[in-house]
Amino acid sequence: MIGMSDGQALTRAISTISQSDPLIKLLQQVRLGRMQATDAGLRAVTESWLGIYEQALSLDGFTRFDLRRLNPAPRLAVLTQVGVLSDDHPGLISLRASYERALSRATGG
């Protein structure tokens, strides 16, 4: 957002993304066999998280350094490895594109 001091946009984005992160709350259940990767609840949380992540990336004020910290690739890799998402999932493709757009408009470091 315009007018945010250094680091505020990054802090806000990390907080927003973390609140809905399926990795923290639900993937452990998949790994333990208590939930299936195809569970409707997990899918709904994941879909919501993808959208929230995209919204967070649309904030103004990120540097390239900030965006490297917000790179969704590691989390998307985990979600695809456990079968929650596929590489051709529209939300995954959209989030990757949003990240690349944010990188292209970012300033500095």
Short mmCIF file of N, CA, C and O in Angstrom, two decimals:
data_model
loop_
_atom_site.label_atom_id
_atom_site.label_comp_id
_atom_site.label_asym_id
_atom_site.label_seq_id
_atom_site.Cartn_x
_atom_site.Cartn_y
_atom_site.Cartn_z
N MET A 1 0.84 -1.18 0.00
CA MET A 1 0.00 0.00 0.00
C MET A 1 0.88 1.23 0.00
O MET A 1 1.90 1.26 0.67
N ILE A 2 0.44 2.24 -0.69
CA ILE A 2 1.18 3.48 -0.72
C ILE A 2 1.16 4.07 0.67
O ILE A 2 0.15 4.09 1.35
N GLY A 3 2.31 4.57 1.11
CA GLY A 3 2.40 5.20 2.41
C GLY A 3 2.86 4.26 3.51
O GLY A 3 3.05 4.69 4.62
N MET A 4 3.04 2.97 3.22
CA MET A 4 3.55 2.06 4.23
C MET A 4 5.05 2.28 4.37
O MET A 4 5.75 2.43 3.40
N SER A 5 5.51 2.27 5.61
CA SER A 5 6.93 2.44 5.82
C SER A 5 7.65 1.14 5.48
O SER A 5 7.03 0.10 5.29
N ASP A 6 8.98 1.23 5.41
CA ASP A 6 9.78 0.07 5.06
C ASP A 6 9.41 -1.13 5.93
O ASP A 6 9.37 -1.04 7.14
N GLY A 7 9.14 -2.22 5.28
CA GLY A 7 8.86 -3.45 5.99
C GLY A 7 7.41 -3.68 6.38
O GLY A 7 7.03 -4.80 6.66
N GLN A 8 6.60 -2.64 6.40
CA GLN A 8 5.21 -2.82 6.81
C GLN A 8 4.43 -3.67 5.82
O GLN A 8 3.64 -4.52 6.24
N ALA A 9 4.64 -3.48 4.55
CA ALA A 9 3.92 -4.27 3.54
C ALA A 9 4.31 -5.74 3.68
O ALA A 9 3.45 -6.62 3.63
N LEU A 10 5.59 -6.01 3.87
CA LEU A 10 6.07 -7.38 4.02
C LEU A 10 5.48 -8.02 5.27
O LEU A 10 4.97 -9.13 5.22
N THR A 11 5.53 -7.33 6.38
CA THR A 11 4.98 -7.85 7.64
C THR A 11 3.50 -8.15 7.51
O THR A 11 3.02 -9.20 7.94
N ARG A 12 2.77 -7.25 6.90
CA ARG A 12 1.33 -7.43 6.72
C ARG A 12 1.05 -8.63 5.81
O ARG A 12 0.18 -9.45 6.09
N ALA A 13 1.80 -8.75 4.73
CA ALA A 13 1.60 -9.86 3.80
C ALA A 13 1.90 -11.20 4.47
O ALA A 13 1.12 -12.15 4.35
N ILE A 14 2.99 -11.29 5.19
CA ILE A 14 3.35 -12.54 5.87
C ILE A 14 2.28 -12.91 6.89
O ILE A 14 1.86 -14.07 6.98
N SER A 15 1.80 -11.96 7.63
CA SER A 15 0.75 -12.22 8.62
C SER A 15 -0.52 -12.72 7.95
O SER A 15 -1.13 -13.70 8.39
N THR A 16 -0.92 -12.07 6.87
CA THR A 16 -2.14 -12.44 6.17
C THR A 16 -2.03 -13.85 5.58
O THR A 16 -2.94 -14.66 5.72
N ILE A 17 -0.92 -14.13 4.95
CA ILE A 17 -0.71 -15.44 4.33
C ILE A 17 -0.66 -16.54 5.40
O ILE A 17 -1.26 -17.61 5.24
N SER A 18 0.01 -16.29 6.50
CA SER A 18 0.18 -17.28 7.55
C SER A 18 -1.14 -17.68 8.20
O SER A 18 -1.33 -18.83 8.59
N GLN A 19 -2.06 -16.75 8.32
CA GLN A 19 -3.33 -17.02 8.99
C GLN A 19 -4.14 -18.09 8.28
O GLN A 19 -4.93 -18.79 8.92
N SER A 20 -3.99 -18.22 6.98
CA SER A 20 -4.79 -19.19 6.23
C SER A 20 -3.96 -20.33 5.65
O SER A 20 -4.44 -21.09 4.82
N ASP A 21 -2.74 -20.47 6.09
CA ASP A 21 -1.79 -21.42 5.50
C ASP A 21 -2.18 -22.87 5.79
O ASP A 21 -2.18 -23.30 6.95
N PRO A 22 -2.51 -23.66 4.76
CA PRO A 22 -2.89 -25.06 4.98
C PRO A 22 -1.71 -25.93 5.42
O PRO A 22 -1.92 -26.98 6.02
N LEU A 23 -0.50 -25.51 5.14
CA LEU A 23 0.65 -26.31 5.53
C LEU A 23 0.76 -26.41 7.04
O LEU A 23 1.06 -27.46 7.59
N ILE A 24 0.54 -25.31 7.70
CA ILE A 24 0.69 -25.26 9.15
C ILE A 24 -0.38 -26.11 9.83
O ILE A 24 -0.10 -26.89 10.72
N LYS A 25 -1.61 -25.98 9.38
CA LYS A 25 -2.73 -26.57 10.11
C LYS A 25 -3.13 -27.97 9.65
O LYS A 25 -3.53 -28.79 10.47
N LEU A 26 -3.05 -28.24 8.37
CA LEU A 26 -3.69 -29.45 7.87
C LEU A 26 -2.78 -30.50 7.23
O LEU A 26 -3.12 -31.67 7.24
N LEU A 27 -1.65 -30.11 6.70
CA LEU A 27 -0.83 -31.11 6.01
C LEU A 27 -0.28 -32.16 6.96
O LEU A 27 -0.06 -33.30 6.55
N GLN A 28 -0.09 -31.81 8.20
CA GLN A 28 0.34 -32.81 9.18
C GLN A 28 -0.70 -33.91 9.30
O GLN A 28 -0.37 -35.09 9.42
N GLN A 29 -1.98 -33.53 9.22
CA GLN A 29 -3.05 -34.52 9.27
C GLN A 29 -3.00 -35.47 8.07
O GLN A 29 -3.27 -36.66 8.20
N VAL A 30 -2.64 -34.93 6.91
CA VAL A 30 -2.49 -35.77 5.71
C VAL A 30 -1.32 -36.72 5.91
O VAL A 30 -1.42 -37.92 5.64
N ARG A 31 -0.21 -36.19 6.40
CA ARG A 31 0.98 -37.03 6.59
C ARG A 31 0.73 -38.15 7.60
O ARG A 31 1.30 -39.23 7.49
N LEU A 32 -0.10 -37.87 8.60
CA LEU A 32 -0.41 -38.88 9.62
C LEU A 32 -1.51 -39.84 9.18
O LEU A 32 -1.86 -40.76 9.90
N GLY A 33 -2.09 -39.59 8.01
CA GLY A 33 -3.15 -40.45 7.51
C GLY A 33 -4.52 -40.16 8.09
O GLY A 33 -5.47 -40.91 7.87
N ARG A 34 -4.66 -39.08 8.82
CA ARG A 34 -5.94 -38.71 9.42
C ARG A 34 -6.85 -37.97 8.45
O ARG A 34 -8.02 -37.81 8.70
N MET A 35 -6.26 -37.50 7.35
CA MET A 35 -7.00 -36.76 6.34
C MET A 35 -6.41 -37.12 4.98
O MET A 35 -5.21 -37.35 4.88
N GLN A 36 -7.25 -37.19 3.98
CA GLN A 36 -6.78 -37.46 2.63
C GLN A 36 -6.43 -36.14 1.92
O GLN A 36 -7.03 -35.11 2.20
N ALA A 37 -5.47 -36.21 1.01
CA ALA A 37 -5.08 -35.02 0.24
C ALA A 37 -6.24 -34.47 -0.57
O ALA A 37 -6.27 -33.29 -0.90
N THR A 38 -7.20 -35.32 -0.87
CA THR A 38 -8.34 -34.90 -1.68
C THR A 38 -9.54 -34.48 -0.83
O THR A 38 -10.61 -34.20 -1.37
N ASP A 39 -9.38 -34.41 0.48
CA ASP A 39 -10.46 -34.02 1.40
C ASP A 39 -11.04 -32.66 1.00
O ASP A 39 -10.29 -31.72 0.75
N ALA A 40 -12.35 -32.57 0.97
CA ALA A 40 -13.02 -31.33 0.55
C ALA A 40 -12.66 -30.15 1.44
O ALA A 40 -12.48 -29.03 0.96
N GLY A 41 -12.52 -30.39 2.73
CA GLY A 41 -12.17 -29.31 3.65
C GLY A 41 -10.76 -28.77 3.38
O GLY A 41 -10.54 -27.56 3.38
N LEU A 42 -9.84 -29.68 3.15
CA LEU A 42 -8.47 -29.28 2.84
C LEU A 42 -8.43 -28.52 1.52
O LEU A 42 -7.75 -27.50 1.39
N ARG A 43 -9.18 -29.00 0.55
CA ARG A 43 -9.24 -28.31 -0.74
C ARG A 43 -9.80 -26.89 -0.57
O ARG A 43 -9.27 -25.95 -1.17
N ALA A 44 -10.85 -26.75 0.21
CA ALA A 44 -11.45 -25.42 0.41
C ALA A 44 -10.46 -24.47 1.08
O ALA A 44 -10.32 -23.31 0.68
N VAL A 45 -9.76 -24.96 2.10
CA VAL A 45 -8.76 -24.13 2.80
C VAL A 45 -7.64 -23.75 1.84
O VAL A 45 -7.18 -22.60 1.80
N THR A 46 -7.21 -24.71 1.03
CA THR A 46 -6.13 -24.46 0.07
C THR A 46 -6.54 -23.45 -0.98
O THR A 46 -5.78 -22.53 -1.31
N GLU A 47 -7.75 -23.59 -1.51
CA GLU A 47 -8.26 -22.63 -2.50
C GLU A 47 -8.31 -21.22 -1.92
O GLU A 47 -7.92 -20.25 -2.56
N SER A 48 -8.80 -21.12 -0.70
CA SER A 48 -8.87 -19.82 -0.04
C SER A 48 -7.47 -19.23 0.14
O SER A 48 -7.23 -18.05 -0.12
N TRP A 49 -6.54 -20.07 0.58
CA TRP A 49 -5.17 -19.63 0.80
C TRP A 49 -4.52 -19.13 -0.49
O TRP A 49 -3.82 -18.11 -0.48
N LEU A 50 -4.77 -19.82 -1.60
CA LEU A 50 -4.22 -19.38 -2.87
C LEU A 50 -4.70 -17.96 -3.21
O LEU A 50 -3.92 -17.11 -3.63
N GLY A 51 -5.98 -17.71 -3.00
CA GLY A 51 -6.54 -16.39 -3.27
C GLY A 51 -5.99 -15.32 -2.35
O GLY A 51 -5.67 -14.21 -2.77
N ILE A 52 -5.87 -15.66 -1.07
CA ILE A 52 -5.32 -14.71 -0.10
C ILE A 52 -3.87 -14.39 -0.42
O ILE A 52 -3.44 -13.24 -0.33
N TYR A 53 -3.12 -15.40 -0.82
CA TYR A 53 -1.72 -15.20 -1.19
C TYR A 53 -1.61 -14.23 -2.36
O TYR A 53 -0.80 -13.31 -2.36
N GLU A 54 -2.47 -14.44 -3.36
CA GLU A 54 -2.48 -13.53 -4.52
C GLU A 54 -2.80 -12.10 -4.11
O GLU A 54 -2.18 -11.15 -4.58
N GLN A 55 -3.78 -11.95 -3.24
CA GLN A 55 -4.14 -10.61 -2.77
C GLN A 55 -2.97 -9.96 -2.04
O GLN A 55 -2.70 -8.77 -2.22
N ALA A 56 -2.28 -10.73 -1.22
CA ALA A 56 -1.13 -10.20 -0.48
C ALA A 56 -0.03 -9.74 -1.45
O ALA A 56 0.60 -8.71 -1.23
N LEU A 57 0.17 -10.48 -2.52
CA LEU A 57 1.20 -10.12 -3.49
C LEU A 57 0.83 -8.86 -4.28
O LEU A 57 1.70 -8.23 -4.87
N SER A 58 -0.44 -8.50 -4.26
CA SER A 58 -0.87 -7.33 -5.02
C SER A 58 -0.65 -6.02 -4.27
O SER A 58 -0.84 -4.94 -4.83
N LEU A 59 -0.24 -6.11 -3.00
CA LEU A 59 0.05 -4.89 -2.24
C LEU A 59 1.21 -4.15 -2.89
O LEU A 59 2.12 -4.77 -3.44
N ASP A 60 1.20 -2.86 -2.79
CA ASP A 60 2.32 -2.04 -3.28
C ASP A 60 3.37 -1.93 -2.19
O ASP A 60 3.09 -2.10 -1.02
N GLY A 61 4.58 -1.61 -2.60
CA GLY A 61 5.63 -1.31 -1.63
C GLY A 61 6.64 -2.41 -1.41
O GLY A 61 7.51 -2.27 -0.56
N PHE A 62 6.55 -3.51 -2.15
CA PHE A 62 7.52 -4.58 -1.97
C PHE A 62 8.78 -4.32 -2.77
O PHE A 62 8.74 -3.85 -3.89
N THR A 63 9.90 -4.66 -2.17
CA THR A 63 11.17 -4.69 -2.90
C THR A 63 11.35 -6.10 -3.43
O THR A 63 10.63 -7.03 -3.04
N ARG A 64 12.32 -6.27 -4.29
CA ARG A 64 12.61 -7.62 -4.79
C ARG A 64 13.05 -8.52 -3.63
O ARG A 64 12.71 -9.70 -3.60
N PHE A 65 13.76 -7.97 -2.66
CA PHE A 65 14.15 -8.73 -1.47
C PHE A 65 12.92 -9.21 -0.71
O PHE A 65 12.84 -10.37 -0.31
N ASP A 66 11.95 -8.32 -0.52
CA ASP A 66 10.70 -8.69 0.16
C ASP A 66 10.03 -9.85 -0.57
O ASP A 66 9.59 -10.82 0.05
N LEU A 67 9.96 -9.73 -1.87
CA LEU A 67 9.27 -10.74 -2.66
C LEU A 67 9.98 -12.09 -2.65
O LEU A 67 9.34 -13.13 -2.71
N ARG A 68 11.29 -12.08 -2.54
CA ARG A 68 12.00 -13.35 -2.41
C ARG A 68 11.56 -14.05 -1.12
O ARG A 68 11.46 -15.27 -1.06
N ARG A 69 11.27 -13.28 -0.08
CA ARG A 69 10.78 -13.87 1.17
C ARG A 69 9.34 -14.37 1.04
O ARG A 69 8.93 -15.24 1.79
N LEU A 70 8.60 -13.80 0.10
CA LEU A 70 7.20 -14.19 -0.11
C LEU A 70 7.03 -15.22 -1.22
O LEU A 70 5.90 -15.56 -1.57
N ASN A 71 8.10 -15.72 -1.78
CA ASN A 71 8.03 -16.64 -2.91
C ASN A 71 7.16 -17.85 -2.54
O ASN A 71 7.48 -18.59 -1.59
N PRO A 72 6.07 -18.07 -3.27
CA PRO A 72 5.19 -19.19 -2.94
C PRO A 72 5.71 -20.56 -3.40
O PRO A 72 5.15 -21.59 -3.02
N ALA A 73 6.75 -20.59 -4.21
CA ALA A 73 7.22 -21.84 -4.81
C ALA A 73 7.47 -22.97 -3.80
O ALA A 73 7.03 -24.10 -4.03
N PRO A 74 8.16 -22.73 -2.68
CA PRO A 74 8.39 -23.84 -1.74
C PRO A 74 7.09 -24.43 -1.18
O PRO A 74 6.96 -25.65 -1.07
N ARG A 75 6.15 -23.59 -0.86
CA ARG A 75 4.88 -24.08 -0.31
C ARG A 75 4.05 -24.79 -1.38
O ARG A 75 3.42 -25.80 -1.12
N LEU A 76 4.08 -24.25 -2.59
CA LEU A 76 3.36 -24.89 -3.68
C LEU A 76 3.97 -26.27 -3.97
O LEU A 76 3.24 -27.22 -4.26
N ALA A 77 5.27 -26.37 -3.86
CA ALA A 77 5.94 -27.66 -4.08
C ALA A 77 5.47 -28.70 -3.05
O ALA A 77 5.19 -29.85 -3.41
N VAL A 78 5.36 -28.30 -1.81
CA VAL A 78 4.88 -29.22 -0.77
C VAL A 78 3.45 -29.65 -1.06
O VAL A 78 3.10 -30.83 -0.96
N LEU A 79 2.61 -28.70 -1.44
CA LEU A 79 1.21 -29.02 -1.73
C LEU A 79 1.07 -29.96 -2.93
O LEU A 79 0.19 -30.81 -2.95
N THR A 80 1.95 -29.83 -3.91
CA THR A 80 1.89 -30.74 -5.05
C THR A 80 2.48 -32.10 -4.68
O THR A 80 1.97 -33.13 -5.11
N GLN A 81 3.52 -32.11 -3.87
CA GLN A 81 4.15 -33.38 -3.48
C GLN A 81 3.19 -34.29 -2.71
O GLN A 81 3.23 -35.50 -2.87
N VAL A 82 2.34 -33.70 -1.87
CA VAL A 82 1.41 -34.52 -1.09
C VAL A 82 0.09 -34.75 -1.83
O VAL A 82 -0.78 -35.44 -1.33
N GLY A 83 -0.05 -34.17 -3.02
CA GLY A 83 -1.22 -34.42 -3.84
C GLY A 83 -2.42 -33.52 -3.59
O GLY A 83 -3.50 -33.78 -4.10
N VAL A 84 -2.22 -32.45 -2.84
CA VAL A 84 -3.32 -31.51 -2.61
C VAL A 84 -3.58 -30.69 -3.87
O VAL A 84 -4.72 -30.39 -4.21
N LEU A 85 -2.51 -30.31 -4.55
CA LEU A 85 -2.61 -29.56 -5.81
C LEU A 85 -1.84 -30.30 -6.89
O LEU A 85 -0.91 -31.04 -6.60
N SER A 86 -2.23 -30.06 -8.12
CA SER A 86 -1.47 -30.57 -9.26
C SER A 86 -0.77 -29.38 -9.91
O SER A 86 -1.17 -28.23 -9.70
N ASP A 87 0.25 -29.65 -10.69
CA ASP A 87 0.99 -28.57 -11.36
C ASP A 87 0.12 -27.77 -12.32
O ASP A 87 0.44 -26.63 -12.63
N ASP A 88 -0.96 -28.37 -12.79
CA ASP A 88 -1.83 -27.66 -13.72
C ASP A 88 -3.08 -27.07 -13.06
O ASP A 88 -4.01 -26.64 -13.74
N HIS A 89 -3.08 -27.02 -11.74
CA HIS A 89 -4.22 -26.43 -11.01
C HIS A 89 -4.30 -24.93 -11.34
O HIS A 89 -3.28 -24.22 -11.26
N PRO A 90 -5.48 -24.43 -11.73
CA PRO A 90 -5.61 -23.02 -12.11
C PRO A 90 -5.16 -22.03 -11.03
O PRO A 90 -4.53 -21.02 -11.34
N GLY A 91 -5.44 -22.33 -9.77
CA GLY A 91 -5.03 -21.44 -8.69
C GLY A 91 -3.52 -21.39 -8.52
O GLY A 91 -2.95 -20.34 -8.24
N LEU A 92 -2.88 -22.53 -8.68
CA LEU A 92 -1.43 -22.60 -8.60
C LEU A 92 -0.80 -21.80 -9.74
O LEU A 92 0.11 -21.01 -9.52
N ILE A 93 -1.31 -22.00 -10.94
CA ILE A 93 -0.79 -21.27 -12.10
C ILE A 93 -0.99 -19.77 -11.93
O ILE A 93 -0.09 -18.98 -12.19
N SER A 94 -2.16 -19.38 -11.44
CA SER A 94 -2.46 -17.97 -11.23
C SER A 94 -1.55 -17.34 -10.18
O SER A 94 -1.06 -16.22 -10.35
N LEU A 95 -1.32 -18.07 -9.08
CA LEU A 95 -0.45 -17.54 -8.02
C LEU A 95 0.98 -17.38 -8.52
O LEU A 95 1.62 -16.36 -8.26
N ARG A 96 1.47 -18.34 -9.27
CA ARG A 96 2.82 -18.21 -9.84
C ARG A 96 2.92 -16.99 -10.75
O ARG A 96 3.90 -16.25 -10.71
N ALA A 97 1.90 -16.78 -11.57
CA ALA A 97 1.89 -15.63 -12.48
C ALA A 97 1.83 -14.32 -11.69
O ALA A 97 2.51 -13.35 -12.04
N SER A 98 1.04 -14.29 -10.64
CA SER A 98 0.95 -13.09 -9.80
C SER A 98 2.29 -12.78 -9.15
O SER A 98 2.69 -11.62 -9.05
N TYR A 99 2.97 -13.81 -8.71
CA TYR A 99 4.29 -13.62 -8.11
C TYR A 99 5.27 -13.04 -9.13
O TYR A 99 6.01 -12.10 -8.83
N GLU A 100 5.26 -13.57 -10.34
CA GLU A 100 6.15 -13.06 -11.38
C GLU A 100 5.82 -11.60 -11.73
O GLU A 100 6.73 -10.79 -11.94
N ARG A 101 4.54 -11.27 -11.78
CA ARG A 101 4.14 -9.87 -12.03
C ARG A 101 4.62 -8.95 -10.90
O ARG A 101 5.12 -7.85 -11.15
N ALA A 102 4.47 -9.41 -9.68
CA ALA A 102 4.93 -8.61 -8.54
C ALA A 102 6.43 -8.40 -8.61
O ALA A 102 6.92 -7.29 -8.35
N LEU A 103 7.18 -9.43 -8.96
CA LEU A 103 8.63 -9.30 -9.09
C LEU A 103 8.99 -8.29 -10.18
O LEU A 103 9.92 -7.50 -10.01
N SER A 104 8.26 -8.31 -11.27
CA SER A 104 8.59 -7.42 -12.38
C SER A 104 8.34 -5.95 -12.04
O SER A 104 8.97 -5.08 -12.60
N ARG A 105 7.42 -5.68 -11.13
CA ARG A 105 7.15 -4.28 -10.79
C ARG A 105 7.85 -3.84 -9.49
O ARG A 105 7.78 -2.68 -9.11
N ALA A 106 8.54 -4.76 -8.82
CA ALA A 106 9.20 -4.44 -7.56
C ALA A 106 10.41 -3.54 -7.78
O ALA A 106 11.02 -3.55 -8.84
N THR A 107 10.74 -2.83 -6.74
CA THR A 107 11.90 -1.94 -6.77
C THR A 107 13.04 -2.52 -5.95
O THR A 107 12.82 -3.35 -5.08
N GLY A 108 14.21 -2.07 -6.24
CA GLY A 108 15.38 -2.34 -5.40
C GLY A 108 15.66 -3.78 -5.07
O GLY A 108 15.04 -4.69 -5.59
N GLY A 109 16.65 -3.95 -4.18
CA GLY A 109 17.21 -5.16 -3.66
C GLY A 109 16.54 -6.39 -3.89
O GLY A 109 16.56 -7.45 -3.70
#
